[in-house]
Structures are given as C-alpha cells and as structure tokens.
Short mmCIF file of C-alpha atoms in Angstrom, two decimals:
data_model
loop_
_atom_site.label_atom_id
_atom_site.label_comp_id
_atom_site.label_asym_id
_atom_site.label_seq_id
_atom_site.Cartn_x
_atom_site.Cartn_y
_atom_site.Cartn_z
CA MET P 219 71.88 -147.10 -30.00
CA LYS P 220 70.95 -150.54 -31.43
CA LEU P 221 70.71 -152.04 -35.20
CA ILE P 222 68.51 -155.00 -35.91
CA LEU P 223 69.04 -157.20 -38.26
CA VAL P 224 65.92 -159.09 -40.04
CA LEU P 225 65.45 -161.08 -42.07
CA LEU P 226 62.30 -161.48 -43.26
CA ALA P 227 60.16 -164.12 -45.77
CA TRP P 228 56.83 -162.01 -46.28
CA LEU P 229 54.36 -162.24 -47.98
CA PRO P 230 52.26 -162.67 -51.37
CA LEU P 231 53.33 -159.46 -52.70
CA VAL P 232 56.48 -161.37 -53.97
CA ALA P 233 55.19 -161.97 -57.07
CA MET P 234 54.49 -158.75 -57.94
CA ALA P 235 56.84 -157.63 -61.12
CA ARG P 236 58.65 -154.71 -61.45
CA PRO P 237 55.77 -152.01 -61.08
CA ASP P 238 55.03 -150.67 -64.62
CA VAL P 239 55.18 -147.00 -64.91
CA ASP P 240 52.40 -146.67 -67.68
CA GLN P 241 49.90 -148.66 -65.39
CA LYS P 242 46.74 -145.86 -64.20
CA LEU P 243 45.80 -146.09 -60.97
CA GLY P 244 42.27 -148.24 -61.25
CA SER P 245 40.07 -149.41 -57.78
CA THR P 246 41.53 -148.11 -54.93
CA LEU P 247 40.29 -148.88 -50.63
CA ALA P 248 39.63 -144.65 -51.66
CA ASP P 249 36.86 -145.74 -53.82
CA THR P 250 35.13 -148.75 -52.60
CA GLY P 251 35.40 -147.03 -48.65
CA SER P 252 37.32 -148.89 -45.90
CA VAL P 253 35.55 -149.22 -42.12
CA TYR P 254 39.37 -148.18 -40.68
CA TYR P 255 39.65 -144.90 -42.16
CA GLN P 256 37.86 -142.26 -44.62
CA PHE P 257 39.21 -141.09 -47.30
CA GLU P 258 39.68 -137.24 -48.99
CA HIS P 259 42.64 -134.61 -50.72
CA PHE P 260 43.45 -131.36 -51.85
CA GLU P 261 45.97 -130.49 -54.62
CA LEU P 262 48.50 -128.28 -55.66
CA ASP P 263 51.86 -127.38 -57.89
CA SER P 264 55.57 -126.87 -57.56
CA ALA P 265 56.39 -123.56 -56.60
CA ASP P 266 58.05 -123.74 -61.05
CA GLY P 267 54.22 -125.10 -61.59
CA GLN P 268 56.36 -127.87 -63.44
CA ARG P 269 54.65 -130.57 -61.59
CA HIS P 270 51.26 -131.52 -59.75
CA TYR P 271 49.94 -132.98 -57.01
CA ARG P 272 47.30 -134.79 -55.02
CA VAL P 273 47.65 -135.18 -51.65
CA ARG P 274 44.80 -138.20 -50.22
CA LEU P 275 44.62 -137.94 -46.86
CA ALA P 276 44.11 -141.22 -45.26
CA VAL P 277 41.92 -140.56 -41.81
CA PRO P 278 41.13 -142.86 -39.04
CA THR P 279 38.04 -143.04 -38.21
CA ARG P 280 38.88 -143.45 -34.28
CA ALA P 281 38.81 -140.02 -32.52
CA ALA P 282 42.49 -138.11 -32.59
CA PRO P 283 44.17 -139.21 -28.94
CA ASP P 284 44.49 -135.44 -27.14
CA GLU P 285 47.77 -135.39 -28.51
CA GLY P 286 46.56 -135.49 -31.99
CA TYR P 287 47.28 -138.14 -34.91
CA PRO P 288 50.28 -139.16 -35.49
CA VAL P 289 51.29 -138.94 -39.13
CA ILE P 290 53.36 -140.84 -41.83
CA TYR P 291 53.97 -138.86 -45.15
CA LEU P 292 54.16 -141.38 -47.67
CA LEU P 293 55.73 -140.95 -51.62
CA ASP P 294 54.30 -142.61 -54.77
CA GLY P 295 50.94 -141.54 -52.77
CA ASN P 296 49.50 -142.81 -55.88
CA ALA P 297 51.23 -146.14 -56.13
CA VAL P 298 51.32 -146.67 -52.18
CA LEU P 299 46.94 -146.60 -52.56
CA ALA P 300 47.12 -149.32 -54.94
CA ALA P 301 48.90 -151.84 -52.95
CA LEU P 302 46.83 -150.24 -49.62
CA GLN P 303 45.06 -152.97 -48.40
CA GLU P 304 42.12 -153.12 -45.96
CA GLU P 305 43.73 -155.83 -44.04
CA TRP P 306 46.34 -153.70 -42.61
CA LEU P 307 44.18 -151.06 -42.18
CA ALA P 308 42.42 -153.32 -39.49
CA GLU P 309 46.11 -154.14 -38.44
CA LEU P 310 46.56 -150.04 -37.34
CA ASP P 311 43.33 -149.38 -35.77
CA GLN P 312 44.64 -151.72 -33.52
CA ARG P 313 47.53 -149.78 -32.34
CA GLY P 314 46.57 -145.95 -32.21
CA PRO P 315 46.09 -145.16 -36.03
CA PRO P 316 48.24 -142.63 -37.50
CA LEU P 317 47.20 -140.21 -40.25
CA LEU P 318 48.46 -141.52 -43.62
CA VAL P 319 49.43 -138.40 -46.19
CA LEU P 320 49.96 -139.86 -49.74
CA ILE P 321 51.79 -137.55 -51.99
CA GLY P 322 51.11 -138.73 -55.76
CA PRO P 323 50.90 -137.07 -59.04
CA ALA P 324 47.26 -135.18 -60.20
CA SER P 325 46.52 -137.71 -62.72
CA ASP P 326 44.90 -141.27 -62.65
CA LEU P 327 48.53 -143.19 -63.33
CA ARG P 328 50.52 -144.36 -60.13
CA LEU P 329 53.90 -143.00 -61.06
CA ASP P 330 54.72 -140.05 -62.56
CA VAL P 331 58.38 -140.62 -63.67
CA ASP P 332 59.44 -137.40 -64.40
CA ALA P 333 58.15 -135.78 -61.54
CA ARG P 334 59.68 -137.91 -58.52
CA VAL P 335 62.97 -138.36 -60.99
CA TYR P 336 63.56 -134.46 -59.93
CA ASP P 337 61.98 -134.12 -57.01
CA TYR P 338 63.25 -136.91 -54.77
CA THR P 339 67.22 -136.61 -55.88
CA PRO P 340 69.71 -134.45 -54.41
CA SER P 341 72.28 -132.95 -55.72
CA PRO P 342 75.66 -131.98 -55.44
CA HIS P 343 75.07 -128.20 -55.44
CA PRO P 344 71.16 -127.21 -55.22
CA GLY P 345 69.11 -124.95 -56.94
CA GLN P 346 71.79 -125.73 -59.94
CA PRO P 347 70.21 -127.58 -63.56
CA LEU P 348 71.05 -130.96 -63.15
CA LEU P 349 70.32 -133.68 -65.32
CA GLU P 350 69.43 -138.16 -64.31
CA ASP P 351 72.15 -139.33 -66.71
CA ASN P 352 73.71 -138.42 -70.03
CA GLU P 353 71.39 -141.08 -71.79
CA ARG P 354 67.60 -140.08 -69.92
CA ARG P 355 68.57 -136.55 -69.41
CA ARG P 356 65.41 -135.93 -67.44
CA PRO P 357 66.03 -132.90 -65.20
CA ALA P 358 67.10 -133.85 -61.86
CA GLY P 359 67.96 -132.94 -58.24
CA GLY P 360 64.84 -131.15 -57.08
CA ALA P 361 64.81 -132.80 -53.37
CA LEU P 362 65.47 -129.46 -51.56
CA ALA P 363 62.59 -128.39 -53.12
CA PHE P 364 60.20 -130.49 -52.54
CA LEU P 365 61.45 -131.11 -48.90
CA GLU P 366 60.61 -126.91 -48.61
CA LEU P 367 56.70 -127.96 -50.34
CA ILE P 368 56.54 -129.88 -48.37
CA GLU P 369 57.55 -128.39 -44.67
CA THR P 370 55.99 -124.93 -46.25
CA ARG P 371 52.63 -126.05 -48.02
CA ILE P 372 51.44 -129.56 -47.56
CA LYS P 373 52.16 -130.03 -43.77
CA PRO P 374 50.48 -126.74 -43.16
CA GLN P 375 47.15 -128.03 -45.27
CA VAL P 376 46.79 -131.16 -43.73
CA GLU P 377 47.45 -129.82 -40.15
CA ALA P 378 44.74 -127.51 -40.98
CA ARG P 379 42.16 -130.62 -41.49
CA ARG P 380 42.90 -132.50 -38.54
CA PRO P 381 44.88 -133.10 -34.90
CA VAL P 382 48.69 -133.90 -35.19
CA ASP P 383 51.15 -134.67 -33.17
CA ARG P 384 53.77 -133.54 -34.01
CA GLN P 385 56.64 -135.44 -31.77
CA ARG P 386 55.97 -138.20 -33.92
CA GLN P 387 55.78 -137.62 -38.22
CA THR P 388 56.78 -140.27 -40.59
CA LEU P 389 58.66 -140.31 -43.57
CA TRP P 390 58.69 -143.65 -46.15
CA GLY P 391 59.72 -144.07 -49.29
CA HIS P 392 61.18 -146.48 -52.17
CA SER P 393 63.85 -146.03 -54.44
CA TYR P 394 64.70 -142.55 -55.87
CA GLY P 395 62.21 -142.08 -53.28
CA GLY P 396 64.32 -143.95 -50.18
CA ALA P 397 67.32 -141.50 -51.62
CA PHE P 398 64.85 -138.73 -50.31
CA VAL P 399 63.98 -139.82 -47.05
CA LEU P 400 67.93 -140.63 -46.37
CA ASN P 401 69.32 -137.00 -48.31
CA THR P 402 66.35 -135.09 -45.41
CA LEU P 403 67.59 -137.00 -43.04
CA PHE P 404 71.16 -136.08 -43.51
CA THR P 405 70.25 -132.72 -44.14
CA ARG P 406 66.97 -131.43 -42.69
CA PRO P 407 66.81 -133.91 -39.71
CA GLN P 408 64.04 -132.02 -37.44
CA ALA P 409 61.38 -132.20 -40.68
CA PHE P 410 60.35 -136.10 -39.44
CA GLN P 411 61.10 -138.09 -36.31
CA ARG P 412 61.20 -140.95 -37.89
CA TYR P 413 62.78 -142.22 -41.11
CA VAL P 414 62.42 -145.50 -43.73
CA ALA P 415 64.02 -145.78 -46.24
CA ALA P 416 62.74 -148.75 -49.00
CA SER P 417 65.41 -150.20 -51.04
CA PRO P 418 67.59 -146.09 -51.60
CA SER P 419 69.20 -145.67 -54.92
CA LEU P 420 72.86 -145.45 -53.00
CA TRP P 421 74.03 -145.08 -56.59
CA TRP P 422 72.58 -142.43 -57.21
CA LYS P 423 75.70 -140.03 -58.98
CA PHE P 424 78.06 -142.80 -57.90
CA GLY P 425 77.50 -142.46 -53.91
CA LEU P 426 76.23 -138.84 -53.56
CA LEU P 427 74.46 -139.11 -50.65
CA MET P 428 77.16 -141.31 -49.19
CA GLN P 429 79.46 -137.79 -49.28
CA ILE P 430 75.91 -136.20 -47.85
CA GLU P 431 76.07 -138.53 -45.38
CA GLN P 432 79.23 -136.30 -44.09
CA THR P 433 77.33 -133.84 -43.55
CA MET P 434 74.90 -134.78 -40.92
CA PRO P 435 74.27 -132.90 -38.15
CA ALA P 436 75.76 -134.53 -34.91
CA ASP P 437 73.25 -133.57 -32.88
CA ILE P 438 70.19 -135.92 -34.56
CA SER P 439 67.55 -137.58 -32.13
CA ALA P 440 65.85 -139.85 -34.62
CA ARG P 441 65.14 -143.28 -35.69
CA LEU P 442 65.34 -144.64 -39.01
CA LEU P 443 64.49 -147.84 -40.76
CA ILE P 444 66.14 -149.03 -43.97
CA MET P 445 64.80 -151.77 -45.94
CA ARG P 446 66.29 -153.74 -48.71
CA GLY P 447 64.72 -156.74 -50.72
CA SER P 448 67.43 -160.11 -50.75
CA ASP P 449 66.93 -160.46 -54.63
CA GLU P 450 67.63 -156.45 -55.77
CA ALA P 451 70.14 -157.55 -58.92
CA ARG P 452 72.47 -154.20 -59.50
CA ALA P 453 72.72 -153.55 -63.10
CA ARG P 454 75.20 -155.19 -64.52
CA THR P 455 73.98 -156.14 -68.22
CA ALA P 456 77.68 -157.75 -70.24
CA ASP P 457 76.00 -157.52 -73.69
CA ALA P 458 73.90 -154.10 -72.74
CA PRO P 459 76.05 -150.74 -73.65
CA PRO P 460 77.10 -149.79 -70.47
CA THR P 461 75.46 -146.13 -69.14
CA GLU P 462 75.79 -143.53 -66.62
CA ALA P 463 72.97 -145.26 -64.12
CA SER P 464 74.25 -148.82 -64.89
CA ARG P 465 78.22 -147.52 -64.32
CA ALA P 466 77.14 -146.20 -60.98
CA MET P 467 75.19 -149.26 -59.95
CA ALA P 468 78.47 -151.36 -60.52
CA ALA P 469 80.91 -148.66 -58.47
CA THR P 470 78.18 -149.24 -55.44
CA PRO P 471 78.81 -152.17 -53.09
CA GLY P 472 75.59 -154.43 -52.97
CA ASP P 473 75.65 -153.95 -49.34
CA ALA P 474 75.75 -150.60 -48.78
CA ALA P 475 72.74 -149.39 -47.40
CA GLN P 476 73.22 -152.33 -44.86
CA GLN P 477 76.77 -150.49 -44.12
CA MET P 478 75.33 -147.42 -44.26
CA ALA P 479 73.15 -148.40 -41.41
CA VAL P 480 75.94 -149.85 -39.56
CA ARG P 481 77.85 -146.57 -39.60
CA LEU P 482 74.89 -144.59 -38.93
CA ALA P 483 74.17 -146.37 -35.74
CA GLN P 484 77.37 -145.54 -34.64
CA ARG P 485 75.82 -141.70 -34.54
CA PRO P 486 74.52 -140.57 -30.38
CA GLY P 487 70.86 -139.85 -30.57
CA LEU P 488 70.24 -142.20 -34.50
CA THR P 489 68.79 -145.17 -33.22
CA VAL P 490 69.11 -147.45 -36.82
CA ASP P 491 66.97 -151.03 -38.09
CA TYR P 492 67.87 -152.63 -40.94
CA ARG P 493 65.70 -155.54 -42.26
CA GLU P 494 66.36 -157.81 -45.74
CA LEU P 495 63.58 -159.29 -47.21
CA THR P 496 63.93 -162.67 -48.36
CA GLY P 497 63.17 -162.92 -51.74
CA LEU P 498 61.76 -159.71 -53.08
CA GLY P 499 63.13 -157.69 -56.26
CA HIS P 500 63.71 -153.93 -56.17
CA GLY P 501 60.18 -153.55 -57.63
CA PRO P 502 57.84 -155.73 -55.14
CA MET P 503 59.72 -153.28 -52.24
CA LEU P 504 57.33 -150.78 -52.63
CA ALA P 505 55.10 -152.17 -51.78
CA ALA P 506 56.45 -154.53 -49.32
CA SER P 507 57.97 -152.03 -47.29
CA ILE P 508 54.53 -150.31 -46.98
CA LEU P 509 53.02 -151.84 -43.55
CA PRO P 510 56.49 -152.77 -41.70
CA ALA P 511 56.56 -148.61 -42.05
CA LEU P 512 52.66 -147.95 -41.26
CA LEU P 513 53.44 -149.97 -38.04
CA MET P 514 56.80 -148.17 -37.47
CA ALA P 515 54.44 -145.01 -37.18
CA ALA P 516 51.45 -146.07 -34.98
CA GLU P 517 54.52 -147.39 -32.76
CA PRO P 518 54.46 -144.73 -29.16
CA ASP P 519 57.17 -143.62 -28.32
CA PRO P 520 59.61 -145.86 -26.44
#
C-alpha cells in the first residue's frame, strides 16, 4: 500500500476556462491525422434508446505486443478528443502505446450534458427514477446501466477490432465522470485494473459515494489515481439562492478527495496515488488530467 502526494505546476492548460457545454467539437487529430495513431469509430445507442454514443478508437501505428494493447477507456470522449495533442501521442509511442477508447456523444458537441448526468451518476437505489437536483431536474443515477453498456457492448466491439490486454485496462473520467470511475471501483472493481478519477464530484447527493465506498469488496487488486486542482472552488455564493447542489458542495469538505485517497490507501491490494495540480480549477482539470491518465495506462505492470 502506498499513497503518493504530488504537487504539480503543469501545462499551459492552466489558462483554459471552464468548458462551454454548447461548444462544438471542431477540428481534431482525428481529422488532421497523427503520425503515431490512426482513428476509427463505431456508434451505438443506450438500452432504452434515449442516448446515442460515438466510440472512437485511437489505434497505435505500432504493432500490438503479443498480449495485446493496454487499453484506456475515456469518458466525455468528444471533449478528450478536442484536448488530445500530438505531443502526448509521441510520448506514448516511446513507452509502449495504449489503445485509446473515447466514449462520447454521437454529435458535434464536446459534451452532452443531459446524457453524462444520467450515465455517470450513481444512485442509492439503482433502477429507480432519480433527478440530478430539485432545480435542474435532469434524469440521473444511470451509472449501473452505463457500466453494463461498457462491459457488454462497447468492450466486445473494441476487442473484436483490435487485440487488447485484458489485464491492463484503465478507466478515466472527470467531474461526474470521476464519480463514475470511483463508483465502478467500489461496485465492480474487476471491470478494470487501473482507475483515474479527475476532480470527482464527491458532493453528489450529499456524499453518496462515501457511503458506497463502505460497501466495496475487501479483495480488490487495482491501482487508483485521484487528481484535483488546487484552485477548485466549492460553490458557495452568498448572494445566490441556495440550491441542492450548492448545499451538497458546502457540506462536503474541501479535502474530501485527499481524505478518500488516504482511506483507500489502507486497503490491501489497492495502490492509491493522489495528485494536486497547482493553479488549476475544476474546468481545466478535464484536459490537464488526460496525459497523466494516458501515461498510467502505458505503464507496465510492476
């Protein structure tokens, strides 16, 4: 067991603003091309037909090793594709590049807010209707169904297209996506061997993830990286009317992610790293957390 606290001052991404949910995808490496990766995609719908996904594969130009490519599944796939840089792929090429699986909306938007709210958030009673909060009232709590989609429909299609090392599978997500990563670790830890939760929304439903954490199996063998920006502000605005979300954020300690890392590091078989990225707020953490996740996915097993 080990816990590594790393303070990073990193990247020009610090200047990025909070992502615009209406922003179009624009030109990406999938359009302009990469020396180190080639891109392909397939599409599918949710089981209830309400959400539509485009799954992009970034396939290394290097041949797969005998055991198959290590693979990283990245949520908010369109936003990840928009942030992806050729320099990152060049670094991966030198390390034994992983296969990248970007799961995003089947549209030209960087983010599909309604879909990610439903897909990425856990529920205290899976299968029962749940709303994001009393103000926005978006359907939520579909994390179990989304994980089932990944496990039974996305992974088989990926593995049919390219050889994959099933012992080196990584899952990355940011914000609500980070909550999904942790919920997967806590409820289905065998689904992946490596987990990266960037700025996870631990305040969701007044700390529901901390409750789910207590129910996780004892016999876990996995690696977890939790990242958070040093400038991530909790939503406490004195002149704004209180909302369910703002009350939940205010009730959650500012160091909740670090506290969780400390607790989880005590569990046998679970290796935990915590990194705080200096000068970054919640929005910029999406892009800033991608390269560390990619490098973790490329690391050989110890």
